[in-house]
Coordinates of C-alpha atoms and ligand atoms in Angstrom, one line a residue:
M1 CA 13.1 113.0 98.6
K2 CA 11.2 112.2 96.1
S3 CA 10.0 108.5 95.7
T4 CA 8.7 106.5 92.4
S5 CA 8.4 103.3 94.7
T6 CA 5.5 101.6 95.1
S7 CA 7.2 99.7 98.1
T8 CA 5.3 100.0 101.8
S9 CA 8.3 99.1 103.6
A10 CA 9.3 102.0 105.5
A11 CA 13.0 102.3 105.0
P12 CA 14.8 100.9 101.8
V13 CA 16.5 98.0 102.0
G14 CA 20.1 98.2 103.0
E15 CA 20.1 101.7 103.2
A16 CA 20.4 102.3 107.1
H17 CA 22.8 105.2 108.1
P18 CA 25.6 104.7 110.3
A19 CA 24.8 106.2 114.1
S20 CA 26.9 107.9 116.9
V21 CA 27.3 106.1 119.6
T22 CA 27.5 108.3 123.2
I23 CA 28.4 106.7 126.2
D24 CA 28.7 109.0 129.0
G25 CA 29.5 108.3 133.0
L26 CA 28.5 104.4 132.4
H27 CA 28.7 102.1 136.0
K28 CA 27.7 98.4 136.0
S29 CA 28.1 96.5 138.9
Y30 CA 27.4 93.0 139.6
G31 CA 27.0 92.5 143.1
S32 CA 29.7 94.3 144.9
L33 CA 31.9 93.6 142.0
D34 CA 32.3 97.4 140.0
V35 CA 33.4 96.1 136.9
L36 CA 32.5 99.7 134.5
K37 CA 33.4 102.7 137.1
G38 CA 32.4 105.5 134.7
I39 CA 33.2 104.8 131.1
S40 CA 32.5 107.7 128.7
L41 CA 33.3 107.2 125.2
D42 CA 31.9 108.6 121.8
V43 CA 31.8 107.3 118.7
A44 CA 31.0 109.4 115.4
P45 CA 29.2 107.9 112.7
G46 CA 31.4 105.9 110.4
E47 CA 34.2 105.7 112.5
V48 CA 36.0 102.6 114.0
V49 CA 37.0 102.3 117.9
C50 CA 39.0 99.6 119.1
L51 CA 38.5 98.5 122.7
I52 CA 41.6 97.1 124.0
G53 CA 42.9 96.1 127.3
P54 CA 43.8 93.1 129.9
S55 CA 41.5 90.3 130.9
G56 CA 38.7 91.2 133.0
S57 CA 38.9 95.3 132.2
G58 CA 35.3 95.3 131.0
K59 CA 35.7 95.0 127.5
S60 CA 32.7 92.9 126.8
T61 CA 30.7 94.4 129.3
L62 CA 31.0 97.8 127.8
L63 CA 29.7 96.0 124.5
R64 CA 26.7 94.2 126.1
C65 CA 25.6 97.9 127.4
V66 CA 25.4 99.1 124.4
N67 CA 23.1 96.6 123.2
L68 CA 21.1 96.3 126.5
L69 CA 22.2 92.7 127.1
E70 CA 23.2 94.1 130.1
T71 CA 21.4 97.1 132.1
P72 CA 24.1 99.7 133.6
Q73 CA 23.2 100.8 136.9
K74 CA 24.4 104.3 136.3
G75 CA 25.1 106.5 133.1
V76 CA 23.9 107.4 129.3
I77 CA 24.1 105.7 126.3
R78 CA 22.8 106.9 122.8
V79 CA 23.0 105.2 119.7
G80 CA 21.7 108.0 117.2
D81 CA 18.8 110.1 118.3
V82 CA 17.7 107.0 120.9
E83 CA 19.0 107.0 124.1
V84 CA 19.2 103.1 125.5
T85 CA 19.6 103.7 128.7
D86 CA 15.9 105.3 128.7
P87 CA 14.0 102.9 131.0
D88 CA 11.0 103.2 128.4
V89 CA 13.2 102.7 125.3
D90 CA 12.1 100.1 123.0
I91 CA 14.8 97.3 124.0
D92 CA 13.7 95.5 120.5
A93 CA 14.1 98.6 118.5
V94 CA 17.9 99.1 119.9
R95 CA 18.9 95.3 119.3
R96 CA 17.3 95.8 115.7
R97 CA 19.4 98.8 114.8
V98 CA 22.7 97.4 116.6
G99 CA 24.3 94.3 115.5
M100 CA 27.0 92.4 117.3
V101 CA 29.1 89.9 116.3
F102 CA 31.1 87.6 118.9
Q103 CA 33.6 85.3 119.6
Q104 CA 31.5 82.3 119.0
F105 CA 29.5 82.5 116.4
N106 CA 25.8 81.4 117.5
L107 CA 24.6 80.2 114.3
F108 CA 21.4 77.6 114.3
P109 CA 23.4 74.3 113.6
N110 CA 20.3 72.7 111.7
M111 CA 19.8 75.3 109.3
S112 CA 21.0 76.2 106.4
V113 CA 23.3 79.2 105.7
L114 CA 20.7 81.3 103.8
S115 CA 17.9 79.9 106.5
N116 CA 20.3 81.6 109.3
L117 CA 20.2 85.2 107.2
T118 CA 17.1 84.9 106.2
I119 CA 14.7 83.8 109.7
A120 CA 14.8 87.2 111.7
Q121 CA 14.8 89.6 108.6
R122 CA 11.3 87.5 108.5
K123 CA 10.8 87.5 112.0
V124 CA 11.6 90.8 113.0
L125 CA 11.7 93.1 110.3
G126 CA 8.6 91.5 108.6
R127 CA 10.4 91.0 105.0
S128 CA 8.7 88.9 102.7
D129 CA 10.4 85.5 101.8
A130 CA 11.7 86.5 98.7
E131 CA 13.3 90.2 99.9
A132 CA 15.0 88.5 103.1
K133 CA 16.3 85.9 100.7
K134 CA 17.7 88.3 97.9
V135 CA 19.7 90.6 101.2
A136 CA 20.9 87.4 102.3
L137 CA 22.5 86.2 99.5
H138 CA 23.6 89.9 98.8
N139 CA 25.5 89.6 101.9
L140 CA 26.9 86.1 101.3
E141 CA 28.1 87.9 98.3
R142 CA 29.8 90.6 100.6
V143 CA 31.4 88.3 102.7
G144 CA 33.0 85.8 99.7
L145 CA 30.4 82.8 100.6
S146 CA 27.7 82.8 97.7
D147 CA 28.5 79.6 97.3
K148 CA 27.8 78.1 100.7
A149 CA 24.3 79.4 101.1
D150 CA 23.1 75.8 101.0
N151 CA 25.4 74.4 103.7
A152 CA 25.1 73.7 107.1
P153 CA 27.3 76.1 109.2
G154 CA 28.9 72.8 110.6
Q155 CA 30.5 72.1 106.8
L156 CA 32.1 75.4 107.4
S157 CA 35.4 76.1 108.7
G158 CA 35.5 78.8 111.5
G159 CA 36.6 81.9 109.8
Q160 CA 33.6 80.7 107.0
Q161 CA 31.2 80.6 109.8
Q162 CA 32.4 84.0 111.3
R163 CA 31.8 85.5 107.9
V164 CA 28.6 83.6 107.7
A165 CA 27.9 85.7 110.9
I166 CA 28.5 88.7 110.2
A167 CA 26.5 88.7 107.0
R168 CA 23.3 87.8 108.9
S169 CA 24.1 91.1 111.4
L170 CA 24.3 92.7 108.2
S171 CA 21.4 91.4 106.8
M172 CA 19.2 93.4 109.4
D173 CA 20.7 96.9 108.2
P174 CA 22.3 97.6 111.3
E175 CA 23.6 101.1 112.4
L176 CA 26.0 100.3 113.9
M177 CA 28.2 97.3 114.6
L178 CA 29.9 95.3 117.7
F179 CA 32.4 93.4 117.5
D180 CA 33.9 91.1 120.7
E181 CA 37.0 89.5 119.9
P182 CA 35.5 87.9 116.6
T183 CA 39.2 86.2 115.6
S184 CA 39.8 85.0 118.9
A185 CA 38.4 81.7 118.6
L186 CA 39.4 81.2 114.8
D187 CA 42.3 79.0 113.3
P188 CA 45.3 81.5 112.5
E189 CA 45.3 80.9 108.7
T190 CA 41.3 82.1 108.6
V191 CA 41.8 85.1 111.1
G192 CA 42.7 87.4 108.1
D193 CA 40.0 86.6 105.6
V194 CA 37.7 87.9 108.9
L195 CA 39.8 90.9 109.4
A196 CA 39.6 91.7 105.6
I197 CA 35.6 91.6 105.8
M198 CA 36.1 93.9 108.6
R199 CA 38.3 96.1 106.8
D200 CA 35.9 96.5 104.1
L201 CA 32.9 97.6 106.5
A202 CA 34.6 99.8 108.0
R203 CA 35.7 101.6 104.4
E204 CA 32.1 101.2 103.8
G205 CA 31.5 103.5 106.5
M206 CA 29.4 101.4 109.0
T207 CA 29.9 102.5 112.5
M208 CA 32.1 99.9 114.7
L209 CA 32.9 99.2 118.0
V210 CA 35.6 96.4 118.6
V211 CA 37.0 94.9 121.1
T212 CA 40.1 93.1 119.8
H213 CA 43.6 91.9 120.6
E214 CA 44.9 92.3 117.1
M215 CA 46.8 95.0 117.2
S216 CA 47.9 95.7 113.6
F217 CA 43.9 95.7 112.9
A218 CA 43.6 98.3 115.4
R219 CA 46.5 100.5 114.3
D220 CA 45.7 100.3 110.3
V221 CA 41.9 100.2 110.5
A222 CA 40.4 101.8 113.3
D223 CA 39.9 105.5 113.7
R224 CA 40.6 105.5 117.4
V225 CA 41.8 103.1 120.0
A226 CA 40.4 103.2 123.6
F227 CA 42.5 101.2 126.4
M228 CA 40.4 99.5 129.1
D229 CA 42.0 98.7 132.7
G230 CA 39.9 97.8 135.6
G231 CA 36.7 99.3 134.2
V232 CA 37.7 102.6 133.4
V233 CA 39.5 104.3 130.0
V234 CA 42.8 104.6 131.0
E235 CA 44.1 105.9 127.5
E236 CA 42.4 107.0 124.4
G237 CA 43.3 108.9 121.1
P238 CA 44.2 108.5 117.6
A239 CA 45.2 104.4 117.0
Q240 CA 48.7 105.4 115.6
E241 CA 49.4 106.8 118.7
V242 CA 47.9 104.8 121.4
I243 CA 49.5 101.6 119.7
G244 CA 52.6 103.5 118.2
A245 CA 53.3 106.1 121.6
P246 CA 51.3 105.2 124.7
Q247 CA 50.9 108.0 126.8
H248 CA 50.3 105.5 130.1
E249 CA 52.2 103.4 131.8
R250 CA 49.8 100.8 132.1
T251 CA 48.8 100.9 128.3
K252 CA 52.8 100.7 127.6
T253 CA 53.0 97.2 129.9
F254 CA 49.9 95.8 128.5
L255 CA 50.7 96.4 124.7
S256 CA 54.4 95.2 125.6
R257 CA 52.8 92.1 126.7
V258 CA 50.3 91.6 123.9
L259 CA 52.9 92.8 121.0
N260 CA 55.5 89.8 122.6
P261 CA 53.6 87.5 124.2
T262 CA 56.2 84.7 124.4
A263 CA 58.7 87.2 126.4
V264 CA 59.4 86.5 130.1
D265 CA 58.7 89.6 132.5
H266 CA 62.0 89.7 134.2
P267 CA 61.8 89.7 138.0
E268 CA 64.7 92.3 138.9
S269 CA 62.8 94.9 136.4
Ligands
ATP301 N1 27.3 88.2 134.2 C1 28.5 88.2 135.3 N2 28.3 88.4 136.5 C2 29.4 88.6 137.2 N3 30.3 88.6 136.9 C3 30.6 89.0 136.0 C4 29.7 89.0 134.8 N4 30.1 89.2 133.6 C5 30.8 89.7 133.5 N5 31.5 89.6 134.9 C6 33.1 90.2 135.7 O1 33.2 91.5 135.1 C7 34.5 91.7 134.8 C8 34.7 92.1 133.4 O2 34.3 91.2 132.9 P1 34.4 91.6 130.7 O3 33.7 90.3 130.2 O4 33.7 92.8 130.9 O5 35.7 91.3 131.0 P2 36.9 91.5 129.4 O6 37.6 92.6 129.7 O7 35.8 91.6 128.3 O8 37.7 90.1 129.3 P3 38.2 89.4 128.6 O9 39.5 89.7 127.3 O10 38.8 87.9 129.5 O11 37.2 88.4 127.6 C9 35.2 90.4 135.3 O12 35.5 90.2 136.7 C10 34.0 89.2 135.2 O13 34.4 87.7 136.1
MG302 MG1 35.7 90.0 126.5

């Protein structure tokens, strides 16, 4: 590709390409507790895969293995052409490529929203103040919060703080975004705004691996859904099929509980 730019930066800002993820035979245990018991899961570039499953099934642990917040004992994970599980891998380089959004937003409370978005760009990516600010403002606009740049995070609602956390991740030009229950700590009326941002991101072609209990989001936005239970993927397939017509008994039971949270199990049934 012909370039007329005089910039010396290696990659143009905002032009990271979505990566694939390949997980093969992943095992993770804590002492004698086997948490992941041979997980295999692929996500194609630009694909959205939702992970669903009961508490303790290993969903967060799986996400945390993908960006090396946890080290698995066995198995292979690749993000694009990088083998994350290679013992010699550059961990910082992996984390630069993989954005993660948590249930708790983890913003720096004593910094403005804008500084929350620029600090890692400057320190990790080596961007100039001006460049980092330009990227940050662009991403604040993407999440509809341009007017909050100078506010402190504590002055924003939970939903707005989560949108800032997403904008902060996007400012690092990730090739893959991991979301771990990004809406489960939010007031119900702010959940929709965060899901709308995630839906936009999916439409724009980001590769996304999303742990969520929002079944309508999973059904409407995910390309595929994987149901985990007891450290294995029990069932995986197109979102409409897994949620609309689950094949396995455990998936059926889980979905009926999630979709009817106030229903009381009948002891005789
Ligand atoms: N650092 C740790 N040390 C010991 N055990 C852990 C650790 N992290 C997770 N576990 C255990 O691993 C299992 C899976 O936890 P994980 O957080 O991955 O589940 P989850 O599917 O994300 O659940 P939830 O829906 O409640 O978030 C649990 O039994 C948990 O107690
Ligand atoms: Mg979890």
